[in-house]
Short mmCIF file of C-alpha atoms in Angstrom, two decimals:
data_model
loop_
_atom_site.label_atom_id
_atom_site.label_comp_id
_atom_site.label_asym_id
_atom_site.label_seq_id
_atom_site.Cartn_x
_atom_site.Cartn_y
_atom_site.Cartn_z
CA MET J 1 -110.39 32.15 94.22
CA ALA J 2 -111.81 35.27 92.57
CA ALA J 3 -109.39 37.70 91.05
CA THR J 4 -110.10 41.31 92.04
CA GLY J 5 -107.82 44.25 91.47
CA ALA J 6 -104.37 42.66 91.75
CA ALA J 7 -102.29 42.11 88.62
CA LEU J 8 -101.59 38.50 89.64
CA ARG J 9 -103.38 36.21 92.08
CA VAL J 10 -102.59 32.54 92.77
CA GLN J 11 -104.77 29.82 94.27
CA LEU J 12 -103.08 26.93 96.07
CA LEU J 13 -105.97 25.90 98.38
CA GLY J 14 -107.57 23.67 95.79
CA PRO J 15 -106.45 23.07 92.18
CA VAL J 16 -103.51 25.35 91.39
CA ARG J 17 -104.89 28.28 89.39
CA ALA J 18 -103.81 31.85 88.58
CA TRP J 19 -105.45 35.05 87.35
CA ARG J 20 -103.79 38.01 85.65
CA ASP J 21 -105.75 41.26 85.60
CA GLY J 22 -108.90 39.34 86.49
CA ALA J 23 -108.59 36.74 83.73
CA GLU J 24 -107.60 33.14 84.45
CA VAL J 25 -104.47 31.93 82.67
CA ALA J 26 -103.58 28.41 81.50
CA LEU J 27 -100.75 27.12 83.67
CA GLY J 28 -99.62 24.23 81.51
CA PRO J 29 -98.52 20.69 82.50
CA PRO J 30 -98.53 19.34 86.09
CA LYS J 31 -94.84 19.95 86.83
CA GLN J 32 -95.11 23.52 85.57
CA ARG J 33 -98.01 24.02 88.00
CA ALA J 34 -95.89 22.33 90.69
CA LEU J 35 -93.17 24.94 90.05
CA LEU J 36 -95.69 27.77 90.37
CA GLY J 37 -97.03 26.26 93.60
CA LEU J 38 -93.53 26.10 95.04
CA LEU J 39 -92.59 29.67 94.06
CA ALA J 40 -95.97 31.10 95.13
CA SER J 41 -95.73 29.46 98.56
CA ARG J 42 -92.32 31.16 98.90
CA ALA J 43 -93.49 34.50 97.49
CA GLY J 44 -90.63 37.01 97.34
CA ASP J 45 -87.99 34.39 98.25
CA ILE J 46 -85.28 33.15 95.90
CA MET J 47 -85.43 29.41 95.21
CA GLY J 48 -82.22 27.81 93.90
CA VAL J 49 -82.45 25.52 90.89
CA GLU J 50 -81.23 22.52 92.90
CA SER J 51 -83.89 23.17 95.54
CA ILE J 52 -86.51 23.40 92.82
CA VAL J 53 -85.37 20.09 91.35
CA ASP J 54 -85.56 18.38 94.76
CA ALA J 55 -89.00 19.85 95.42
CA VAL J 56 -90.51 18.91 92.06
CA TRP J 57 -88.78 15.59 91.27
CA GLY J 58 -87.55 14.33 94.65
CA SER J 59 -85.20 11.33 94.51
CA ASP J 60 -86.31 10.34 91.00
CA VAL J 61 -84.36 13.07 89.18
CA PRO J 62 -83.88 12.71 85.40
CA GLN J 63 -80.77 14.07 83.69
CA THR J 64 -82.97 16.67 82.01
CA ALA J 65 -84.35 18.05 85.30
CA VAL J 66 -82.39 21.33 85.25
CA ASN J 67 -83.33 21.99 81.65
CA GLY J 68 -86.87 21.11 82.63
CA VAL J 69 -86.84 23.85 85.29
CA HIS J 70 -85.74 26.43 82.73
CA THR J 71 -88.44 25.22 80.31
CA TYR J 72 -91.17 25.47 82.95
CA VAL J 73 -89.96 28.94 83.99
CA ALA J 74 -90.19 30.08 80.39
CA GLY J 75 -93.69 28.62 80.10
CA LEU J 76 -94.86 30.41 83.24
CA ARG J 77 -93.35 33.72 82.10
CA ARG J 78 -95.33 33.54 78.87
CA VAL J 79 -98.66 33.41 80.73
CA LEU J 80 -97.83 35.43 83.86
CA ASP J 81 -95.91 38.24 82.16
CA PRO J 82 -97.08 38.24 78.53
CA GLY J 83 -95.93 41.82 77.90
CA ARG J 84 -92.28 40.88 78.42
CA ALA J 85 -90.29 41.51 75.21
CA GLY J 86 -88.31 38.60 73.76
CA ARG J 87 -85.65 37.37 76.17
CA ALA J 88 -85.93 40.40 78.44
CA ALA J 89 -85.80 39.83 82.21
CA GLY J 90 -89.20 39.06 83.72
CA ALA J 91 -90.87 41.43 86.15
CA VAL J 92 -93.08 38.77 87.77
CA LEU J 93 -90.95 35.63 87.70
CA THR J 94 -87.43 36.94 87.93
CA SER J 95 -84.03 35.31 87.52
CA GLU J 96 -81.79 35.75 90.49
CA SER J 97 -78.33 34.50 91.35
CA GLY J 98 -78.60 30.73 90.99
CA GLY J 99 -82.38 30.61 91.08
CA TYR J 100 -85.80 32.18 90.57
CA CYS J 101 -88.22 34.35 92.53
CA LEU J 102 -91.96 35.01 92.10
CA ARG J 103 -92.52 38.72 92.71
CA ILE J 104 -96.03 38.68 94.17
CA ASP J 105 -97.63 40.18 97.23
CA PRO J 106 -98.15 37.35 99.81
CA ALA J 107 -101.71 38.65 100.23
CA ASP J 108 -102.36 37.58 96.62
CA VAL J 109 -101.55 33.90 97.36
CA ASP J 110 -104.51 32.30 99.10
CA ALA J 111 -102.44 29.84 101.15
CA LEU J 112 -100.32 32.65 102.59
CA LEU J 113 -103.38 34.81 103.17
CA PHE J 114 -105.08 31.92 104.96
CA THR J 115 -102.11 31.53 107.29
CA ARG J 116 -102.03 35.28 108.04
CA ILE J 117 -105.77 35.58 108.76
CA LEU J 118 -105.64 32.45 110.93
CA ALA J 119 -102.90 34.06 113.04
CA GLU J 120 -105.06 37.19 113.39
CA ALA J 121 -108.02 35.03 114.51
CA ARG J 122 -105.88 33.42 117.20
CA ARG J 123 -104.71 36.82 118.45
CA ALA J 124 -108.34 38.01 118.59
CA ARG J 125 -109.27 34.87 120.47
CA GLY J 126 -106.57 35.59 123.02
CA ALA J 127 -107.95 39.12 123.41
CA GLY J 128 -111.43 37.71 124.12
CA ASP J 129 -113.24 39.37 121.22
CA THR J 130 -115.72 36.67 120.18
CA ASP J 131 -117.32 38.39 117.19
CA ILE J 132 -114.03 39.39 115.56
CA THR J 133 -112.51 35.98 116.31
CA LEU J 134 -115.30 34.06 114.61
CA ARG J 135 -115.38 36.46 111.66
CA LEU J 136 -111.64 35.98 111.11
CA TYR J 137 -111.87 32.19 111.34
CA GLU J 138 -114.69 32.20 108.81
CA GLN J 139 -112.70 34.47 106.50
CA ALA J 140 -109.62 32.25 106.71
CA LEU J 141 -111.58 29.08 105.96
CA SER J 142 -113.44 30.72 103.08
CA TYR J 143 -110.26 30.62 100.95
CA TRP J 144 -110.41 26.83 100.68
CA HIS J 145 -111.74 25.28 97.46
CA GLY J 146 -110.77 21.63 97.87
CA GLU J 147 -107.59 19.73 98.58
CA ALA J 148 -104.55 22.01 98.60
CA LEU J 149 -102.29 21.75 95.52
CA SER J 150 -104.72 19.24 94.06
CA GLY J 151 -103.30 17.19 91.23
CA VAL J 152 -99.79 18.65 91.60
CA PRO J 153 -96.90 16.12 91.67
CA GLY J 154 -93.68 16.13 93.64
CA PRO J 155 -92.54 15.75 97.25
CA PHE J 156 -92.93 19.43 98.08
CA ALA J 157 -96.57 19.41 96.99
CA ALA J 158 -97.22 16.26 99.03
CA ARG J 159 -95.65 17.71 102.19
CA GLU J 160 -97.34 21.08 101.74
CA ARG J 161 -100.67 19.40 101.08
CA ASP J 162 -100.44 17.53 104.39
CA ARG J 163 -99.28 20.62 106.30
CA LEU J 164 -102.04 22.82 104.96
CA ARG J 165 -104.71 20.15 105.51
CA ASP J 166 -103.70 19.77 109.14
CA LEU J 167 -103.67 23.55 109.55
CA ARG J 168 -107.16 23.78 108.06
CA LEU J 169 -108.53 21.04 110.32
CA THR J 170 -107.00 22.73 113.35
CA ALA J 171 -108.66 25.98 112.30
CA VAL J 172 -112.01 24.19 111.94
CA GLU J 173 -111.59 22.73 115.44
CA GLU J 174 -110.58 26.07 116.96
CA ARG J 175 -113.54 27.83 115.35
CA ALA J 176 -115.92 25.07 116.49
CA ALA J 177 -114.66 25.29 120.06
CA HIS J 178 -115.19 29.05 120.01
CA MET J 179 -118.70 28.62 118.59
CA LEU J 180 -119.53 26.17 121.37
CA ALA J 181 -118.31 28.68 123.90
CA ALA J 182 -120.53 31.30 122.26
CA GLY J 183 -123.61 29.05 122.42
CA ARG J 184 -123.77 28.49 118.63
CA HIS J 185 -123.85 24.70 118.81
CA THR J 186 -126.85 24.24 116.49
CA GLU J 187 -124.84 25.68 113.58
CA LEU J 188 -122.08 23.15 114.20
CA VAL J 189 -124.55 20.26 113.97
CA THR J 190 -124.97 21.02 110.27
CA GLU J 191 -121.42 22.25 109.55
CA LEU J 192 -119.16 19.65 111.17
CA PRO J 193 -120.45 16.33 109.74
CA GLY J 194 -118.88 17.01 106.34
CA THR J 195 -115.45 17.56 107.85
CA VAL J 196 -115.87 14.55 110.13
CA SER J 197 -116.61 12.35 107.11
CA GLU J 198 -113.38 13.59 105.48
CA GLU J 199 -111.34 12.81 108.60
CA PRO J 200 -113.16 9.92 110.35
CA LEU J 201 -110.23 9.13 112.67
CA ARG J 202 -109.73 12.68 113.97
CA GLU J 203 -111.03 12.42 117.56
CA LYS J 204 -111.09 16.14 118.33
CA LEU J 205 -113.58 16.78 115.52
CA ARG J 206 -115.80 13.98 116.82
CA TRP J 207 -115.56 15.37 120.35
CA LEU J 208 -116.76 18.77 119.17
CA LEU J 209 -119.61 17.35 117.08
CA ILE J 210 -120.78 15.02 119.86
CA LEU J 211 -120.90 17.91 122.33
CA ALA J 212 -122.72 20.12 119.81
CA LEU J 213 -125.31 17.38 119.26
CA TYR J 214 -125.79 16.93 122.99
CA ARG J 215 -126.22 20.65 123.60
CA SER J 216 -128.75 20.74 120.76
CA GLY J 217 -130.90 18.21 122.58
CA ARG J 218 -129.88 15.31 120.33
CA ARG J 219 -128.59 12.97 123.02
CA ALA J 220 -129.36 9.82 121.04
CA HIS J 221 -127.42 11.05 118.00
CA ALA J 222 -124.50 12.12 120.21
CA LEU J 223 -124.25 8.65 121.75
CA TRP J 224 -124.56 7.03 118.33
CA MET J 225 -121.71 9.23 117.08
CA TYR J 226 -119.52 8.02 119.96
CA GLU J 227 -120.32 4.39 119.21
CA GLU J 228 -119.47 5.01 115.54
CA ILE J 229 -116.02 6.50 116.24
CA ARG J 230 -115.30 3.74 118.75
CA ASP J 231 -116.20 1.11 116.15
CA VAL J 232 -114.02 2.82 113.53
CA LEU J 233 -111.01 3.09 115.86
CA VAL J 234 -111.27 -0.52 117.01
CA ARG J 235 -111.76 -1.83 113.47
CA GLU J 236 -109.13 0.31 111.72
CA LEU J 237 -106.47 0.76 114.41
CA GLY J 238 -107.26 -1.75 117.14
CA ILE J 239 -107.51 1.00 119.79
CA GLU J 240 -110.20 2.48 122.01
CA PRO J 241 -111.14 6.20 121.93
CA GLY J 242 -108.82 8.52 123.80
CA PRO J 243 -109.42 9.82 127.33
CA ASP J 244 -111.13 13.05 126.20
CA LEU J 245 -113.75 11.22 124.14
CA ARG J 246 -114.31 8.60 126.84
CA ALA J 247 -114.74 11.28 129.49
CA LEU J 248 -117.27 13.14 127.31
CA HIS J 249 -119.21 9.92 126.74
CA GLU J 250 -119.36 9.21 130.47
CA LYS J 251 -120.54 12.74 131.24
CA ILE J 252 -123.28 12.50 128.62
CA LEU J 253 -124.47 9.22 130.14
CA ALA J 254 -124.49 10.83 133.58
CA GLY J 255 -126.19 14.02 132.33
CA HIS J 256 -123.37 16.13 133.80
CA PRO J 257 -124.54 19.76 134.12
CA GLU J 258 -121.19 21.21 132.97
CA LEU J 259 -121.88 19.92 129.45
CA LEU J 260 -124.81 22.28 128.99
CA GLY J 261 -122.59 25.29 128.39
CA PRO J 262 -124.17 28.60 127.29
CA ALA J 263 -127.88 28.84 126.58
CA ALA J 264 -129.06 27.32 123.34
CA ASP J 265 -129.25 29.70 120.40
CA THR J 266 -132.33 28.09 118.87
CA GLY J 267 -134.91 30.27 120.57
CA SER J 268 -136.46 27.29 122.35
CA PRO J 269 -135.14 25.89 125.64
CA LEU J 270 -133.77 22.39 125.92
CA LEU J 271 -135.84 19.82 127.70
CA THR J 272 -133.90 18.72 130.77
CA HIS J 273 -134.04 15.82 133.16
CA ARG J 274 -132.00 15.46 136.32
CA GLY J 275 -129.48 18.07 135.25
CA GLY J 276 -128.95 17.10 131.60
CA PRO J 277 -130.67 17.53 128.25
CA VAL J 278 -132.71 14.62 126.98
CA LEU J 279 -134.32 13.70 123.70
CA ARG J 280 -136.57 16.23 122.01
CA THR J 281 -138.78 13.34 120.94
CA PRO J 282 -141.87 12.75 123.11
CA GLN J 283 -141.42 10.48 126.10
CA PRO J 284 -142.22 6.93 124.91
CA VAL J 285 -145.60 5.74 126.23
CA GLN J 286 -146.17 2.58 124.23
CA LEU J 287 -148.16 0.31 126.55
CA PRO J 288 -151.28 -1.18 124.92
CA SER J 289 -154.57 -0.49 126.68
CA LEU J 290 -155.67 -2.71 129.53
CA THR J 291 -157.83 -5.74 128.89
CA SER J 292 -161.42 -5.21 130.01
CA GLY J 293 -162.83 -7.47 132.70
CA PHE J 294 -159.52 -8.40 134.32
CA VAL J 295 -160.17 -10.55 137.39
CA GLY J 296 -158.16 -12.38 140.00
CA ARG J 297 -154.36 -12.70 140.06
CA THR J 298 -154.16 -10.74 143.30
CA GLU J 299 -151.33 -12.82 144.75
CA GLU J 300 -149.38 -12.88 141.48
CA LEU J 301 -149.69 -9.12 141.03
CA SER J 302 -148.38 -8.50 144.53
CA LEU J 303 -145.40 -10.80 143.98
CA LEU J 304 -144.59 -9.36 140.56
CA GLU J 305 -144.93 -5.75 141.67
CA GLU J 306 -142.55 -6.40 144.52
CA ALA J 307 -140.01 -7.87 142.11
CA MET J 308 -140.32 -5.01 139.59
CA ARG J 309 -139.89 -2.40 142.29
CA GLY J 310 -136.42 -3.77 142.90
CA GLU J 311 -137.12 -6.12 145.78
CA SER J 312 -136.07 -9.24 143.89
CA ILE J 313 -137.78 -12.53 144.52
CA ARG J 314 -134.44 -14.33 144.27
CA GLY J 315 -131.84 -11.62 144.83
CA GLY J 316 -131.64 -10.66 141.15
CA PRO J 317 -129.64 -7.89 139.45
CA ALA J 318 -129.96 -4.15 139.87
CA THR J 319 -132.01 -4.09 136.68
CA PRO J 320 -135.20 -5.97 137.59
CA VAL J 321 -136.10 -8.58 134.99
CA VAL J 322 -139.36 -10.53 135.39
CA VAL J 323 -140.65 -13.19 132.99
CA ILE J 324 -144.25 -14.39 133.23
CA ASP J 325 -144.64 -17.82 131.67
CA GLY J 326 -147.53 -20.20 131.33
CA ALA J 327 -149.75 -22.14 128.95
CA PRO J 328 -151.37 -20.58 125.88
CA GLY J 329 -154.48 -18.59 126.77
CA VAL J 330 -153.64 -18.39 130.48
CA GLY J 331 -153.57 -14.58 130.40
CA LYS J 332 -149.87 -13.76 130.49
CA THR J 333 -150.15 -10.60 128.38
CA ALA J 334 -153.19 -9.33 130.26
CA LEU J 335 -151.38 -9.82 133.58
CA ALA J 336 -148.19 -8.18 132.28
CA LEU J 337 -150.08 -5.11 131.04
CA GLN J 338 -152.06 -4.87 134.29
CA LEU J 339 -148.77 -4.87 136.16
CA ALA J 340 -147.07 -2.45 133.73
CA HIS J 341 -149.80 0.16 134.12
CA ARG J 342 -149.48 -0.10 137.90
CA LEU J 343 -145.73 0.55 137.62
CA VAL J 344 -145.90 3.80 135.65
CA ASP J 345 -144.88 5.79 138.75
CA ARG J 346 -141.90 3.47 139.30
CA PHE J 347 -140.65 4.11 135.75
CA PRO J 348 -141.40 7.80 135.08
CA ASP J 349 -139.09 8.12 132.04
CA GLY J 350 -141.43 6.13 129.82
CA GLN J 351 -142.58 2.69 128.74
CA LEU J 352 -141.46 0.74 125.66
CA TYR J 353 -143.38 -2.21 124.23
CA VAL J 354 -142.41 -4.83 121.62
CA ASP J 355 -144.37 -7.90 120.52
CA LEU J 356 -141.69 -10.51 119.82
CA HIS J 357 -144.11 -12.96 118.14
CA GLY J 358 -142.44 -15.94 119.77
CA ALA J 359 -145.39 -18.34 119.47
CA GLY J 360 -147.74 -19.54 116.79
CA PRO J 361 -147.01 -21.73 113.74
CA GLU J 362 -147.77 -19.01 111.20
CA ARG J 363 -145.68 -16.29 112.82
CA VAL J 364 -142.04 -15.44 112.38
CA SER J 365 -140.33 -14.55 115.63
CA VAL J 366 -138.84 -11.04 115.80
CA SER J 367 -135.04 -11.17 116.04
CA ALA J 368 -133.24 -9.27 118.77
CA ALA J 369 -131.76 -6.93 116.12
CA ASP J 370 -135.22 -6.10 114.74
CA ALA J 371 -136.57 -5.62 118.24
CA LEU J 372 -133.72 -3.20 118.95
CA GLU J 373 -134.66 -1.27 115.81
CA GLN J 374 -138.16 -0.82 117.22
CA LEU J 375 -136.87 0.11 120.67
CA LEU J 376 -134.33 2.61 119.35
CA GLY J 377 -137.01 4.14 117.14
CA GLY J 378 -139.13 4.63 120.22
CA LEU J 379 -136.18 6.41 121.81
CA GLY J 380 -135.92 8.87 118.95
CA VAL J 381 -133.09 7.33 116.92
CA ASP J 382 -133.44 8.10 113.22
CA GLY J 383 -133.52 4.93 111.13
CA ALA J 384 -130.80 6.35 108.89
CA ARG J 385 -128.52 6.60 111.94
CA LEU J 386 -129.22 3.06 113.15
CA PRO J 387 -126.09 0.87 113.49
CA SER J 388 -126.22 -2.22 111.29
CA ASP J 389 -124.30 -4.41 113.72
CA PRO J 390 -126.58 -6.00 116.39
CA ALA J 391 -123.94 -5.56 119.11
CA ALA J 392 -123.65 -1.86 118.24
CA ARG J 393 -127.43 -1.53 118.45
CA THR J 394 -127.40 -3.10 121.91
CA ALA J 395 -124.61 -0.77 123.02
CA LEU J 396 -126.49 2.29 121.76
CA TYR J 397 -129.75 1.11 123.33
CA ARG J 398 -128.10 0.59 126.70
CA SER J 399 -126.31 3.92 126.45
CA LEU J 400 -129.59 5.74 125.81
CA LEU J 401 -131.27 4.07 128.78
CA HIS J 402 -128.29 4.65 131.08
CA GLY J 403 -129.57 6.46 134.16
CA GLN J 404 -133.16 6.36 132.86
CA ARG J 405 -136.02 4.70 134.71
CA MET J 406 -137.74 3.13 131.72
CA LEU J 407 -140.02 0.09 131.66
CA VAL J 408 -139.46 -2.30 128.74
CA VAL J 409 -142.28 -4.79 128.06
CA LEU J 410 -141.36 -7.72 125.81
CA ASP J 411 -144.43 -9.73 124.92
CA ASP J 412 -144.39 -13.32 123.68
CA ALA J 413 -140.65 -14.02 123.88
CA GLN J 414 -139.34 -17.21 122.36
CA SER J 415 -135.96 -17.68 124.04
CA ALA J 416 -133.43 -16.23 126.45
CA GLU J 417 -131.15 -15.38 123.51
CA GLN J 418 -133.89 -13.21 122.02
CA VAL J 419 -134.44 -11.29 125.28
CA ARG J 420 -130.89 -10.93 126.59
CA PRO J 421 -129.70 -8.13 124.22
CA LEU J 422 -132.85 -6.16 125.10
CA ILE J 423 -132.04 -5.94 128.82
CA PRO J 424 -130.71 -2.45 129.69
CA ARG J 425 -128.43 -1.64 132.59
CA GLY J 426 -129.24 0.43 135.67
CA PRO J 427 -132.62 1.48 137.06
CA SER J 428 -134.77 0.53 134.07
CA GLY J 429 -136.80 -2.67 134.23
CA VAL J 430 -137.83 -5.48 131.89
CA LEU J 431 -141.16 -7.31 132.02
CA ALA J 432 -141.49 -10.21 129.57
CA THR J 433 -143.98 -12.96 128.79
CA SER J 434 -143.33 -16.35 127.22
CA ARG J 435 -144.89 -19.74 126.70
CA GLN J 436 -141.46 -21.18 127.49
CA ARG J 437 -139.68 -21.39 130.82
CA LEU J 438 -136.65 -19.14 130.14
CA GLY J 439 -134.30 -20.76 132.61
CA GLY J 440 -131.26 -19.29 130.87
CA LEU J 441 -132.35 -15.76 131.85
CA ALA J 442 -132.64 -16.83 135.46
CA ALA J 443 -129.24 -18.54 135.47
CA ARG J 444 -127.21 -15.91 133.60
CA ASP J 445 -129.16 -12.70 134.05
CA GLY J 446 -130.81 -13.16 137.44
CA ALA J 447 -134.32 -12.90 136.03
CA ASN J 448 -137.32 -13.71 138.20
CA LEU J 449 -139.48 -16.39 136.56
CA VAL J 450 -143.14 -16.52 137.58
CA THR J 451 -145.42 -19.23 136.21
CA ILE J 452 -149.16 -18.58 136.25
CA GLY J 453 -151.91 -21.17 136.02
CA PRO J 454 -155.64 -21.18 135.25
CA LEU J 455 -158.17 -19.01 137.08
CA THR J 456 -160.04 -20.50 140.04
CA VAL J 457 -163.67 -21.46 139.50
CA ARG J 458 -164.81 -18.37 141.39
CA GLU J 459 -162.55 -16.09 139.30
CA GLY J 460 -163.63 -17.75 136.05
CA ALA J 461 -167.31 -17.41 136.91
CA ARG J 462 -166.78 -13.75 137.74
CA LEU J 463 -165.11 -13.17 134.35
CA LEU J 464 -168.05 -14.84 132.58
CA ALA J 465 -170.52 -12.66 134.45
CA LEU J 466 -168.58 -9.43 133.78
CA LEU J 467 -168.27 -9.99 130.03
CA GLY J 468 -171.35 -12.11 129.37
CA GLY J 469 -173.97 -9.50 130.13
CA GLY J 470 -174.59 -10.90 133.61
CA ARG J 471 -174.93 -14.48 132.38
CA PRO J 472 -174.40 -16.80 134.06
CA ASP J 473 -174.74 -15.68 137.66
CA GLY J 474 -171.60 -16.52 139.54
CA ARG J 475 -173.57 -18.72 141.89
CA ASP J 476 -175.20 -20.67 139.09
CA PRO J 477 -173.85 -24.25 138.82
CA VAL J 478 -173.69 -23.76 135.06
CA ALA J 479 -170.93 -21.21 135.59
CA GLU J 480 -168.72 -23.81 137.23
CA ARG J 481 -169.43 -26.15 134.35
CA LEU J 482 -168.47 -23.53 131.74
CA VAL J 483 -165.28 -22.62 133.64
CA ALA J 484 -164.34 -26.28 133.76
CA LEU J 485 -165.04 -26.72 130.06
CA CYS J 486 -162.70 -23.78 129.36
CA GLY J 487 -160.01 -25.23 131.57
CA GLY J 488 -160.07 -22.04 133.68
CA LEU J 489 -158.16 -20.26 130.89
CA PRO J 490 -159.08 -16.57 130.43
CA LEU J 491 -158.94 -16.59 126.63
CA PRO J 492 -161.59 -19.32 126.00
CA LEU J 493 -163.64 -17.89 128.89
CA ARG J 494 -163.68 -14.53 127.13
CA ILE J 495 -164.74 -16.19 123.87
CA VAL J 496 -167.64 -17.89 125.65
CA ALA J 497 -168.61 -14.69 127.49
CA GLN J 498 -168.67 -12.70 124.27
CA TRP J 499 -170.94 -15.34 122.69
CA LEU J 500 -173.28 -15.19 125.68
CA ALA J 501 -173.49 -11.40 125.46
CA ALA J 502 -174.23 -11.57 121.73
CA ASN J 503 -176.92 -14.27 122.15
CA PRO J 504 -178.92 -13.32 125.27
CA GLY J 505 -181.96 -15.41 124.26
CA THR J 506 -180.12 -18.73 124.03
CA PRO J 507 -180.75 -20.95 127.11
CA LEU J 508 -177.62 -21.60 129.14
CA SER J 509 -178.30 -25.32 129.05
CA ALA J 510 -177.96 -25.24 125.28
CA VAL J 511 -174.61 -23.45 125.62
CA VAL J 512 -173.36 -26.08 128.06
CA GLU J 513 -174.53 -28.89 125.78
CA GLN J 514 -172.80 -27.28 122.81
CA TYR J 515 -169.46 -27.02 124.57
CA THR J 516 -169.81 -30.39 126.30
CA ALA J 517 -169.85 -31.95 122.86
CA VAL J 518 -166.28 -30.71 122.37
CA SER J 519 -163.79 -33.39 123.36
CA GLY J 520 -161.83 -32.18 126.40
CA PRO J 521 -161.57 -28.63 127.78
CA LEU J 522 -161.80 -25.70 125.40
CA VAL J 523 -158.33 -24.40 124.61
CA PRO J 524 -157.37 -21.37 122.54
CA VAL J 525 -156.30 -21.77 118.96
CA THR J 526 -155.24 -18.11 118.60
CA SER J 527 -152.53 -16.09 120.27
CA GLU J 528 -153.16 -14.26 123.48
#
C-alpha cells in the first residue's frame, strides 16, 4: 500500500506494514504487529488492556501478558510517533482510561477503506449505475496485496483474516456477476481462474467462471470446469455440486438461450447452433477419403444405413451403434467409410475418426483413454485441460456431444471394453469395425452387429477390371479364376489388380500360373 500525503498509513490487507510521512517503518516482532493490526482495525476506538490480551494471546495467556502489552505499545510509539519527547503522552497511539487508542483516519487503514468502498459499490449497484459500480469494485479490490494480516499471530488476527477473506471473495463474485451482466465475460475468463485456484471448493466462483467461459464460446472448457469441481467436491467432501451449478450444467448441455446474456464484447460474434454457443474450433471433419474402385455391398449398405439412421435392426438404443465385423481383408474399413460418407447429412455436427489398431501382431491397441484423448482433441479440448482419469474423460466427451448429431467412426476395434467408453449419448452415432464378433456390445449396449463376407465372383471380377486397367474383362474365365485365388477378398484382389495395371504386357495366363503356385487362396498379410 503506497503512502501518499497522510502522516500515517497502515496496511492490513497483506503483510502488516506502516508508513509515516511516506517512509516505511519497522514494526518489530510478530505480536507487536498483531497489536498494531488490532488497534488499526479499530481506528479511533479505545481497546482495553484485557481485550488486547485476549485478542493477541487468546487462551494461552502468560503471566507477563499485560507487561507485554505495555512493551509493545512503547515499541510502536517509538516508530509511529518518533518526535514524542521522553515519557510524554503519544499523539498517535494514545493512553486512555484502561486502554489504548490508535488516532488514525479510517481512510488511512486499507482494510477499513476497502470495506467503505465496497459499501459504496453496492449502493451504486442498487442505483443501476454500471460504470461507477464496476469502478468502485475495482478500486476496493485494488487494496489487496495478499492474505490479510499475513504472518500475524493471535485469535483476533485469525478471525479477522477469515472475515476479510470472505468479504473479498464476495466482492470478487459481486463484481464478476456485474461484469457478466454488462457483457464483459471475456475479461473474467482471464481474471477468475486465479481466485478459483485459491478457493477450489467455492461453488459460486466456479458458477461465474463456467458461465463466462460458455458466453465466450468455450463450451468444452466450461463443461470441463464443471466436471473438475464435481470431482473435487465428491473426492474432498463426498457431495455433489449444489443445485445452482447443476442447473447451469444442464442448461449448457441443452444450449439454453437464456445463458447467452448480453452480446459478446470481443468484437466477433459467437458461433451458435440451435440456440446456444458452440466451440470456436472448426467442426470436426475427420473421415479418411473413400477407397477407389468400391464395388458391391449394395444389400449391406442398405441394411447398415437403415440402422445408422435410427431404425435399429434389433431395436437398439437411441444412440445407434453399428459394428461391422469380418475376416481380415474382407473390406470392413472400406465399407464403413463408404457408409460414413453417405451419412454426412444425418450427422451434420461433424464426423470423428479414430484408428484403434486392434489387429496385427506388431501393433499396440489404442486404449479407450488414449482414444478419448484423440476424440476430445478433435472437439477442441486443450490437452492441458484434459482430465487424467479415464472416467472423467468419458464424462466430458459425452457432455460435449450431448445434443449433438455427430458421427464417431472407430476403426479396427479389439474388444467391447475398448469401444464402450467411446459411445456417446443422444442423437450421435457410432460406426465401428472389428475382426472380432463384439457380442458384449450387442448384449449390454444394444449394438447392431453386421458380419460381411467375400465379394461374389461378379463383384470381384468387376473390381479387378476397374483397378487393373481393364484386365481381365469381367467375362473372361481368367477373372473368375483370379477371384477364386484371392478368396473373393477385396484386399488381395486390389493387390492383384494393381500388379496387372503396372505390368500390362504380362500375359494373364502367366499371372494365373504365378498365383496358382501359391498354396490355397491368397490372403492378406497386412492390415486393411
